[in-house]
PDB file of C-alpha atoms in Angstrom:
ATOM      1  CA  MET A   1      -7.394 -30.144 -47.131  1.00  0.00           C
ATOM      2  CA  ALA A   2      -5.550 -26.928 -46.198  1.00  0.00           C
ATOM      3  CA  LYS A   3      -3.361 -27.179 -43.175  1.00  0.00           C
ATOM      4  CA  ILE A   4      -3.849 -24.849 -40.290  1.00  0.00           C
ATOM      5  CA  TYR A   5      -0.490 -23.558 -39.205  1.00  0.00           C
ATOM      6  CA  SER A   6      -1.616 -21.288 -36.446  1.00  0.00           C
ATOM      7  CA  LYS A   7      -1.547 -22.687 -32.946  1.00  0.00           C
ATOM      8  CA  LYS A   8      -4.793 -23.139 -31.153  1.00  0.00           C
ATOM      9  CA  LYS A   9      -4.962 -20.538 -28.429  1.00  0.00           C
ATOM     10  CA  ASN A  10      -5.152 -21.852 -24.931  1.00  0.00           C
ATOM     11  CA  ALA A  11      -8.217 -20.598 -23.164  1.00  0.00           C
ATOM     12  CA  THR A  12      -7.054 -17.784 -20.901  1.00  0.00           C
ATOM     13  CA  PRO A  13      -8.754 -17.576 -17.532  1.00  0.00           C
ATOM     14  CA  LYS A  14     -10.874 -14.509 -16.912  1.00  0.00           C
ATOM     15  CA  MET A  15      -8.914 -11.705 -15.328  1.00  0.00           C
ATOM     16  CA  LEU A  16     -10.750 -10.570 -12.232  1.00  0.00           C
ATOM     17  CA  PRO A  17      -9.879  -8.220  -9.402  1.00  0.00           C
ATOM     18  CA  LYS A  18      -9.472  -9.632  -5.904  1.00  0.00           C
ATOM     19  CA  LYS A  19     -12.652 -10.157  -3.900  1.00  0.00           C
ATOM     20  CA  GLU A  20     -11.232  -7.834  -1.223  1.00  0.00           C
ATOM     21  CA  THR A  21     -10.858  -5.063  -3.779  1.00  0.00           C
ATOM     22  CA  VAL A  22     -14.456  -5.385  -4.965  1.00  0.00           C
ATOM     23  CA  ASN A  23     -15.712  -5.574  -1.362  1.00  0.00           C
ATOM     24  CA  PHE A  24     -13.715  -2.467  -0.488  1.00  0.00           C
ATOM     25  CA  ILE A  25     -15.270  -0.566  -3.401  1.00  0.00           C
ATOM     26  CA  LEU A  26     -18.815  -1.603  -2.454  1.00  0.00           C
ATOM     27  CA  ASN A  27     -18.282  -0.802   1.232  1.00  0.00           C
ATOM     28  CA  TYR A  28     -16.621   2.497   0.403  1.00  0.00           C
ATOM     29  CA  SER A  29     -19.644   3.415  -1.695  1.00  0.00           C
ATOM     30  CA  LYS A  30     -21.979   2.578   1.192  1.00  0.00           C
ATOM     31  CA  VAL A  31     -20.192   4.821   3.691  1.00  0.00           C
ATOM     32  CA  LEU A  32     -19.356   7.748   1.423  1.00  0.00           C
ATOM     33  CA  ARG A  33     -21.677  10.736   1.447  1.00  0.00           C
ATOM     34  CA  ILE A  34     -21.085  13.673  -0.829  1.00  0.00           C
ATOM     35  CA  ASP A  35     -22.824  16.982  -0.231  1.00  0.00           C
ATOM     36  CA  LYS A  36     -22.753  19.919  -2.580  1.00  0.00           C
ATOM     37  CA  ILE A  37     -23.080  23.115  -0.624  1.00  0.00           C
ATOM     38  CA  GLY A  38     -22.846  26.195  -2.789  1.00  0.00           C
ATOM     39  CA  GLU A  39     -19.662  25.870  -4.817  1.00  0.00           C
ATOM     40  CA  GLY A  40     -18.067  23.375  -2.459  1.00  0.00           C
ATOM     41  CA  ILE A  41     -18.235  19.587  -2.492  1.00  0.00           C
ATOM     42  CA  PHE A  42     -17.960  17.933   0.929  1.00  0.00           C
ATOM     43  CA  GLU A  43     -17.091  14.286   1.326  1.00  0.00           C
ATOM     44  CA  THR A  44     -18.060  12.480   4.509  1.00  0.00           C
ATOM     45  CA  ILE A  45     -17.230   8.925   5.517  1.00  0.00           C
ATOM     46  CA  LEU A  46     -20.058   7.638   7.704  1.00  0.00           C
ATOM     47  CA  ASN A  47     -19.237   5.097  10.351  1.00  0.00           C
TER      48      ASN A  47
ATOM     49  CA  MET B   1     -37.144  -7.152 -14.800  1.00  0.00           C
ATOM     50  CA  ALA B   2     -34.289  -8.566 -12.667  1.00  0.00           C
ATOM     51  CA  ILE B   3     -31.670  -6.007 -11.692  1.00  0.00           C
ATOM     52  CA  THR B   4     -28.963  -8.009 -13.458  1.00  0.00           C
ATOM     53  CA  GLN B   5     -30.758  -7.505 -16.777  1.00  0.00           C
ATOM     54  CA  LEU B   6     -31.210  -3.759 -16.503  1.00  0.00           C
ATOM     55  CA  PRO B   7     -29.150  -1.610 -18.933  1.00  0.00           C
ATOM     56  CA  ASP B   8     -26.163   0.314 -17.587  1.00  0.00           C
ATOM     57  CA  ALA B   9     -27.840   3.719 -17.889  1.00  0.00           C
ATOM     58  CA  LEU B  10     -30.744   2.598 -15.704  1.00  0.00           C
ATOM     59  CA  LEU B  11     -28.420   1.039 -13.120  1.00  0.00           C
ATOM     60  CA  VAL B  12     -26.435   4.283 -12.976  1.00  0.00           C
ATOM     61  CA  ARG B  13     -29.663   6.220 -12.414  1.00  0.00           C
ATOM     62  CA  ARG B  14     -30.739   3.813  -9.650  1.00  0.00           C
ATOM     63  CA  TYR B  15     -27.326   4.089  -8.003  1.00  0.00           C
ATOM     64  CA  ILE B  16     -27.454   7.895  -8.055  1.00  0.00           C
ATOM     65  CA  ASP B  17     -30.883   7.609  -6.451  1.00  0.00           C
ATOM     66  CA  GLY B  18     -29.347   5.593  -3.599  1.00  0.00           C
ATOM     67  CA  ASP B  19     -29.643   1.941  -4.667  1.00  0.00           C
ATOM     68  CA  GLU B  20     -26.266   0.426  -3.667  1.00  0.00           C
ATOM     69  CA  THR B  21     -27.051  -2.952  -5.285  1.00  0.00           C
ATOM     70  CA  ALA B  22     -27.011  -1.182  -8.664  1.00  0.00           C
ATOM     71  CA  LEU B  23     -23.284  -0.444  -8.206  1.00  0.00           C
ATOM     72  CA  SER B  24     -22.640  -4.038  -7.243  1.00  0.00           C
ATOM     73  CA  THR B  25     -24.343  -5.175 -10.478  1.00  0.00           C
ATOM     74  CA  LEU B  26     -22.341  -2.694 -12.553  1.00  0.00           C
ATOM     75  CA  VAL B  27     -19.049  -3.816 -10.983  1.00  0.00           C
ATOM     76  CA  LYS B  28     -19.868  -7.520 -11.493  1.00  0.00           C
ATOM     77  CA  ARG B  29     -20.938  -6.889 -15.089  1.00  0.00           C
ATOM     78  CA  HIS B  30     -17.796  -5.011 -16.134  1.00  0.00           C
ATOM     79  CA  GLU B  31     -15.047  -6.091 -13.699  1.00  0.00           C
ATOM     80  CA  SER B  32     -13.505  -8.589 -16.089  1.00  0.00           C
ATOM     81  CA  LYS B  33     -13.251  -6.142 -19.008  1.00  0.00           C
ATOM     82  CA  ILE B  34     -11.949  -3.268 -16.882  1.00  0.00           C
ATOM     83  CA  PHE B  35      -9.501  -5.359 -14.871  1.00  0.00           C
ATOM     84  CA  GLY B  36      -8.311  -7.175 -18.014  1.00  0.00           C
ATOM     85  CA  PHE B  37      -7.748  -3.837 -19.740  1.00  0.00           C
ATOM     86  CA  ILE B  38      -5.706  -2.499 -16.798  1.00  0.00           C
ATOM     87  CA  TYR B  39      -3.708  -5.725 -16.486  1.00  0.00           C
ATOM     88  CA  SER B  40      -2.931  -5.741 -20.223  1.00  0.00           C
ATOM     89  CA  LYS B  41      -1.167  -2.392 -19.735  1.00  0.00           C
ATOM     90  CA  VAL B  42       0.583  -2.727 -16.368  1.00  0.00           C
ATOM     91  CA  LEU B  43       1.156  -6.524 -16.321  1.00  0.00           C
ATOM     92  CA  ASP B  44       1.080  -6.711 -12.545  1.00  0.00           C
ATOM     93  CA  ARG B  45      -1.849  -8.109 -10.579  1.00  0.00           C
ATOM     94  CA  ASP B  46      -1.358  -6.004  -7.446  1.00  0.00           C
ATOM     95  CA  ILE B  47      -0.929  -2.749  -9.350  1.00  0.00           C
ATOM     96  CA  SER B  48      -3.950  -3.670 -11.495  1.00  0.00           C
ATOM     97  CA  ASP B  49      -5.983  -4.150  -8.322  1.00  0.00           C
ATOM     98  CA  ASP B  50      -4.893  -0.737  -7.044  1.00  0.00           C
ATOM     99  CA  ILE B  51      -5.786   0.993 -10.312  1.00  0.00           C
ATOM    100  CA  PHE B  52      -9.098  -0.902 -10.510  1.00  0.00           C
ATOM    101  CA  GLN B  53      -9.922   0.296  -6.990  1.00  0.00           C
ATOM    102  CA  ASP B  54      -8.931   3.907  -7.731  1.00  0.00           C
ATOM    103  CA  THR B  55     -10.982   3.815 -10.921  1.00  0.00           C
ATOM    104  CA  PHE B  56     -14.147   2.873  -9.055  1.00  0.00           C
ATOM    105  CA  ILE B  57     -13.446   5.374  -6.275  1.00  0.00           C
ATOM    106  CA  LYS B  58     -13.498   8.061  -8.996  1.00  0.00           C
ATOM    107  CA  VAL B  59     -16.648   6.551 -10.493  1.00  0.00           C
ATOM    108  CA  ILE B  60     -18.381   6.554  -7.093  1.00  0.00           C
ATOM    109  CA  LYS B  61     -17.356  10.130  -6.310  1.00  0.00           C
ATOM    110  CA  THR B  62     -18.482  11.397  -9.708  1.00  0.00           C
ATOM    111  CA  LEU B  63     -21.825   9.615  -9.535  1.00  0.00           C
ATOM    112  CA  LYS B  64     -22.510  10.595  -5.911  1.00  0.00           C
ATOM    113  CA  SER B  65     -21.705  14.236  -6.587  1.00  0.00           C
ATOM    114  CA  ASN B  66     -24.090  14.216  -9.561  1.00  0.00           C
ATOM    115  CA  SER B  67     -21.285  15.204 -11.929  1.00  0.00           C
ATOM    116  CA  TYR B  68     -21.802  12.276 -14.300  1.00  0.00           C
ATOM    117  CA  ASN B  69     -22.635  13.294 -17.826  1.00  0.00           C
ATOM    118  CA  GLU B  70     -24.986  10.752 -19.352  1.00  0.00           C
ATOM    119  CA  GLU B  71     -23.973  11.634 -22.897  1.00  0.00           C
ATOM    120  CA  GLY B  72     -21.391   8.879 -23.021  1.00  0.00           C
ATOM    121  CA  LYS B  73     -21.887   5.239 -22.208  1.00  0.00           C
ATOM    122  CA  PHE B  74     -20.954   3.904 -18.779  1.00  0.00           C
ATOM    123  CA  LEU B  75     -18.283   1.334 -19.746  1.00  0.00           C
ATOM    124  CA  PRO B  76     -16.284   3.571 -22.139  1.00  0.00           C
ATOM    125  CA  TRP B  77     -16.401   6.301 -19.484  1.00  0.00           C
ATOM    126  CA  VAL B  78     -15.005   3.958 -16.808  1.00  0.00           C
ATOM    127  CA  MET B  79     -12.372   2.700 -19.277  1.00  0.00           C
ATOM    128  CA  ARG B  80     -11.303   6.298 -19.897  1.00  0.00           C
ATOM    129  CA  ILE B  81     -10.869   6.856 -16.144  1.00  0.00           C
ATOM    130  CA  ALA B  82      -8.845   3.624 -15.887  1.00  0.00           C
ATOM    131  CA  HIS B  83      -6.746   4.677 -18.895  1.00  0.00           C
ATOM    132  CA  ASN B  84      -5.918   8.040 -17.283  1.00  0.00           C
ATOM    133  CA  LEU B  85      -4.972   6.328 -14.014  1.00  0.00           C
ATOM    134  CA  ILE B  86      -2.712   3.914 -15.927  1.00  0.00           C
ATOM    135  CA  ILE B  87      -0.950   6.910 -17.507  1.00  0.00           C
ATOM    136  CA  ASP B  88      -0.581   8.485 -14.043  1.00  0.00           C
ATOM    137  CA  HIS B  89       0.883   5.213 -12.792  1.00  0.00           C
ATOM    138  CA  PHE B  90       3.506   5.104 -15.562  1.00  0.00           C
ATOM    139  CA  ARG B  91       4.395   8.752 -14.988  1.00  0.00           C
ATOM    140  CA  LYS B  92       4.962   7.986 -11.334  1.00  0.00           C
ATOM    141  CA  THR B  93       7.021   4.831 -11.973  1.00  0.00           C
ATOM    142  CA  LYS B  94       9.128   6.699 -14.547  1.00  0.00           C
ATOM    143  CA  LYS B  95      10.067   9.175 -11.844  1.00  0.00           C
ATOM    144  CA  MET B  96      10.458   6.477  -9.221  1.00  0.00           C
ATOM    145  CA  PRO B  97      10.891   3.015 -10.808  1.00  0.00           C
ATOM    146  CA  MET B  98       9.628   0.113  -8.743  1.00  0.00           C
ATOM    147  CA  TYR B  99      11.539  -3.159  -8.720  1.00  0.00           C
ATOM    148  CA  ARG B 100       9.829  -6.349  -7.821  1.00  0.00           C
ATOM    149  CA  GLU B 101      11.652  -9.451  -6.629  1.00  0.00           C
ATOM    150  CA  THR B 102      11.393 -12.339  -9.111  1.00  0.00           C
ATOM    151  CA  GLU B 103      13.159 -15.667  -9.516  1.00  0.00           C
ATOM    152  CA  GLU B 104      15.565 -14.157 -12.059  1.00  0.00           C
ATOM    153  CA  PHE B 105      16.023 -10.786 -10.421  1.00  0.00           C
ATOM    154  CA  SER B 106      16.648  -9.811  -6.855  1.00  0.00           C
ATOM    155  CA  ILE B 107      16.776  -6.183  -5.803  1.00  0.00           C
ATOM    156  CA  PHE B 108      19.568  -7.114  -3.401  1.00  0.00           C
ATOM    157  CA  SER B 109      21.811  -7.954  -6.365  1.00  0.00           C
ATOM    158  CA  ILE B 110      22.078  -4.217  -7.147  1.00  0.00           C
ATOM    159  CA  MET B 111      21.504  -2.861  -3.676  1.00  0.00           C
ATOM    160  CA  SER B 112      23.392  -3.962  -0.615  1.00  0.00           C
ATOM    161  CA  ASP B 113      24.115  -2.854   2.912  1.00  0.00           C
ATOM    162  CA  ASN B 114      27.876  -2.663   3.219  1.00  0.00           C
ATOM    163  CA  SER B 115      27.954  -2.161   6.953  1.00  0.00           C
ATOM    164  CA  PRO B 116      29.156  -5.320   8.720  1.00  0.00           C
ATOM    165  CA  ASN B 117      26.511  -7.487  10.297  1.00  0.00           C
ATOM    166  CA  ILE B 118      26.664  -8.573  13.936  1.00  0.00           C
ATOM    167  CA  GLU B 119      28.444 -11.834  13.081  1.00  0.00           C
ATOM    168  CA  ASN B 120      31.165  -9.995  11.149  1.00  0.00           C
ATOM    169  CA  ARG B 121      31.588  -7.521  13.986  1.00  0.00           C
ATOM    170  CA  ILE B 122      32.033 -10.327  16.525  1.00  0.00           C
ATOM    171  CA  ILE B 123      34.592 -12.032  14.261  1.00  0.00           C
ATOM    172  CA  THR B 124      36.479  -8.748  13.739  1.00  0.00           C
ATOM    173  CA  ASP B 125      36.595  -8.143  17.513  1.00  0.00           C
ATOM    174  CA  GLN B 126      37.883 -11.683  18.078  1.00  0.00           C
ATOM    175  CA  VAL B 127      40.546 -11.358  15.363  1.00  0.00           C
ATOM    176  CA  GLU B 128      41.738  -8.064  16.838  1.00  0.00           C
ATOM    177  CA  LYS B 129      41.968  -9.561  20.337  1.00  0.00           C
ATOM    178  CA  ASP B 130      43.913 -12.572  18.978  1.00  0.00           C
ATOM    179  CA  LEU B 131      46.238 -10.267  17.086  1.00  0.00           C
ATOM    180  CA  ILE B 132      47.031  -8.258  20.249  1.00  0.00           C
ATOM    181  CA  LYS B 133      47.896 -11.541  22.022  1.00  0.00           C
ATOM    182  CA  LEU B 134      50.137 -12.562  19.102  1.00  0.00           C
ATOM    183  CA  LEU B 135      51.932  -9.221  19.109  1.00  0.00           C
ATOM    184  CA  LYS B 136      53.005  -9.881  22.705  1.00  0.00           C
ATOM    185  CA  GLU B 137      55.011 -12.864  21.401  1.00  0.00           C
ATOM    186  CA  LEU B 138      57.170 -10.601  19.196  1.00  0.00           C
ATOM    187  CA  PRO B 139      60.505  -9.106  20.281  1.00  0.00           C
ATOM    188  CA  ASP B 140      60.025  -5.618  21.755  1.00  0.00           C
ATOM    189  CA  ASP B 141      61.643  -3.661  18.877  1.00  0.00           C
ATOM    190  CA  GLN B 142      59.476  -5.410  16.280  1.00  0.00           C
ATOM    191  CA  ARG B 143      56.269  -5.116  18.322  1.00  0.00           C
ATOM    192  CA  GLU B 144      56.944  -1.403  18.821  1.00  0.00           C
ATOM    193  CA  VAL B 145      57.155  -0.745  15.031  1.00  0.00           C
ATOM    194  CA  VAL B 146      53.959  -2.712  14.345  1.00  0.00           C
ATOM    195  CA  GLU B 147      52.025  -0.866  17.050  1.00  0.00           C
ATOM    196  CA  MET B 148      53.239   2.537  15.844  1.00  0.00           C
ATOM    197  CA  ARG B 149      52.519   1.765  12.196  1.00  0.00           C
ATOM    198  CA  ILE B 150      49.175  -0.055  12.557  1.00  0.00           C
ATOM    199  CA  TYR B 151      47.601   1.302  15.747  1.00  0.00           C
ATOM    200  CA  GLN B 152      49.047   4.814  15.833  1.00  0.00           C
ATOM    201  CA  ASP B 153      49.095   5.193  12.024  1.00  0.00           C
ATOM    202  CA  LEU B 154      52.590   6.711  11.990  1.00  0.00           C
ATOM    203  CA  SER B 155      54.698   6.822   8.823  1.00  0.00           C
ATOM    204  CA  PHE B 156      58.043   4.963   8.744  1.00  0.00           C
ATOM    205  CA  LYS B 157      59.768   8.354   8.781  1.00  0.00           C
ATOM    206  CA  GLU B 158      57.950   9.276  12.015  1.00  0.00           C
ATOM    207  CA  ILE B 159      58.709   5.825  13.483  1.00  0.00           C
ATOM    208  CA  SER B 160      62.394   6.180  12.666  1.00  0.00           C
ATOM    209  CA  GLU B 161      62.478   9.642  14.279  1.00  0.00           C
ATOM    210  CA  SER B 162      60.734   8.588  17.486  1.00  0.00           C
ATOM    211  CA  THR B 163      62.698   5.344  17.937  1.00  0.00           C
ATOM    212  CA  GLY B 164      66.031   6.837  16.887  1.00  0.00           C
ATOM    213  CA  VAL B 165      66.717   4.288  14.118  1.00  0.00           C
ATOM    214  CA  SER B 166      66.964   4.717  10.352  1.00  0.00           C
ATOM    215  CA  ILE B 167      63.921   4.287   8.087  1.00  0.00           C
ATOM    216  CA  ASN B 168      65.464   1.106   6.649  1.00  0.00           C
ATOM    217  CA  THR B 169      65.833  -0.382  10.109  1.00  0.00           C
ATOM    218  CA  ALA B 170      62.202   0.467  10.914  1.00  0.00           C
ATOM    219  CA  LEU B 171      61.118  -1.133   7.597  1.00  0.00           C
ATOM    220  CA  GLY B 172      63.245  -4.189   8.337  1.00  0.00           C
ATOM    221  CA  ARG B 173      61.734  -4.565  11.834  1.00  0.00           C
ATOM    222  CA  MET B 174      58.265  -4.338  10.315  1.00  0.00           C
ATOM    223  CA  ARG B 175      59.168  -7.001   7.755  1.00  0.00           C
ATOM    224  CA  TYR B 176      60.527  -9.364  10.387  1.00  0.00           C
ATOM    225  CA  ALA B 177      57.543  -8.656  12.633  1.00  0.00           C
ATOM    226  CA  LEU B 178      55.196  -9.789   9.848  1.00  0.00           C
ATOM    227  CA  ILE B 179      57.313 -12.854   9.059  1.00  0.00           C
ATOM    228  CA  ASN B 180      57.363 -13.809  12.758  1.00  0.00           C
ATOM    229  CA  LEU B 181      53.623 -13.238  13.127  1.00  0.00           C
ATOM    230  CA  ARG B 182      52.963 -15.550  10.153  1.00  0.00           C
ATOM    231  CA  ARG B 183      55.293 -18.125  11.664  1.00  0.00           C
ATOM    232  CA  ILE B 184      53.475 -18.043  15.037  1.00  0.00           C
ATOM    233  CA  ILE B 185      50.095 -18.248  13.243  1.00  0.00           C
ATOM    234  CA  ASP B 186      51.220 -21.254  11.152  1.00  0.00           C
ATOM    235  CA  LYS B 187      52.850 -22.997  14.092  1.00  0.00           C
ATOM    236  CA  ASN B 188      49.793 -22.701  16.299  1.00  0.00           C
ATOM    237  CA  GLN B 189      47.363 -23.221  13.396  1.00  0.00           C
ATOM    238  CA  ILE B 190      45.483 -20.034  14.250  1.00  0.00           C
ATOM    239  CA  ILE B 191      42.796 -18.946  11.818  1.00  0.00           C
ATOM    240  CA  LEU B 192      42.408 -15.204  11.493  1.00  0.00           C
ATOM    241  CA  THR B 193      39.689 -14.503   8.981  1.00  0.00           C
ATOM    242  CA  ASN B 194      36.738 -12.216   8.603  1.00  0.00           C
TER     243      ASN B 194
END
């Protein structure tokens, strides 16, 4: 039987961003309002 | 159909229409691929987190301002944004390289503060006080040469002129002053170090 010379790859854990980062993104999305008025784009952060 | 099974295009549409859970689903669905892609380029978890965050801030702003072009697919579009931010990051670090402390490398090995710390200053003060006391033990002519040379920073020529002796005599007094100081230090086992 042919030998396998290549090493078996160790399973690499999934690379994920920090929970805080994801939470920040989702919260930022919730509070951000963007209005297009004429040619201008206005960003508002709602508290 | 459950929201988690909806295609990207539909989730994007729902998000633009105000459904915030659609964004959450999109982030959960693609976070591993996007974060893994960023990490594979920058090889630093914290920087990858920053770029991941900036990527989605751009995504959110584009979608909320209705500037998203649905021609392309969602994931490749986000990857392109991430790719551009990675390039920006490398441009910035090329201009201003960032060094991180590791086990093998410490930034303090190439960068140091040469000004004496408080402990060194206290020791220096103490040594100087001890030295003044020791000088008082020397014969007057020798002490005078040491004080003029060390404390008044006069040259031996100036010392010889102001004391009315030859330069060789002034040099000799200095030499004997140092020999005598060493002798007093050895005899009394005084440690003068900084």
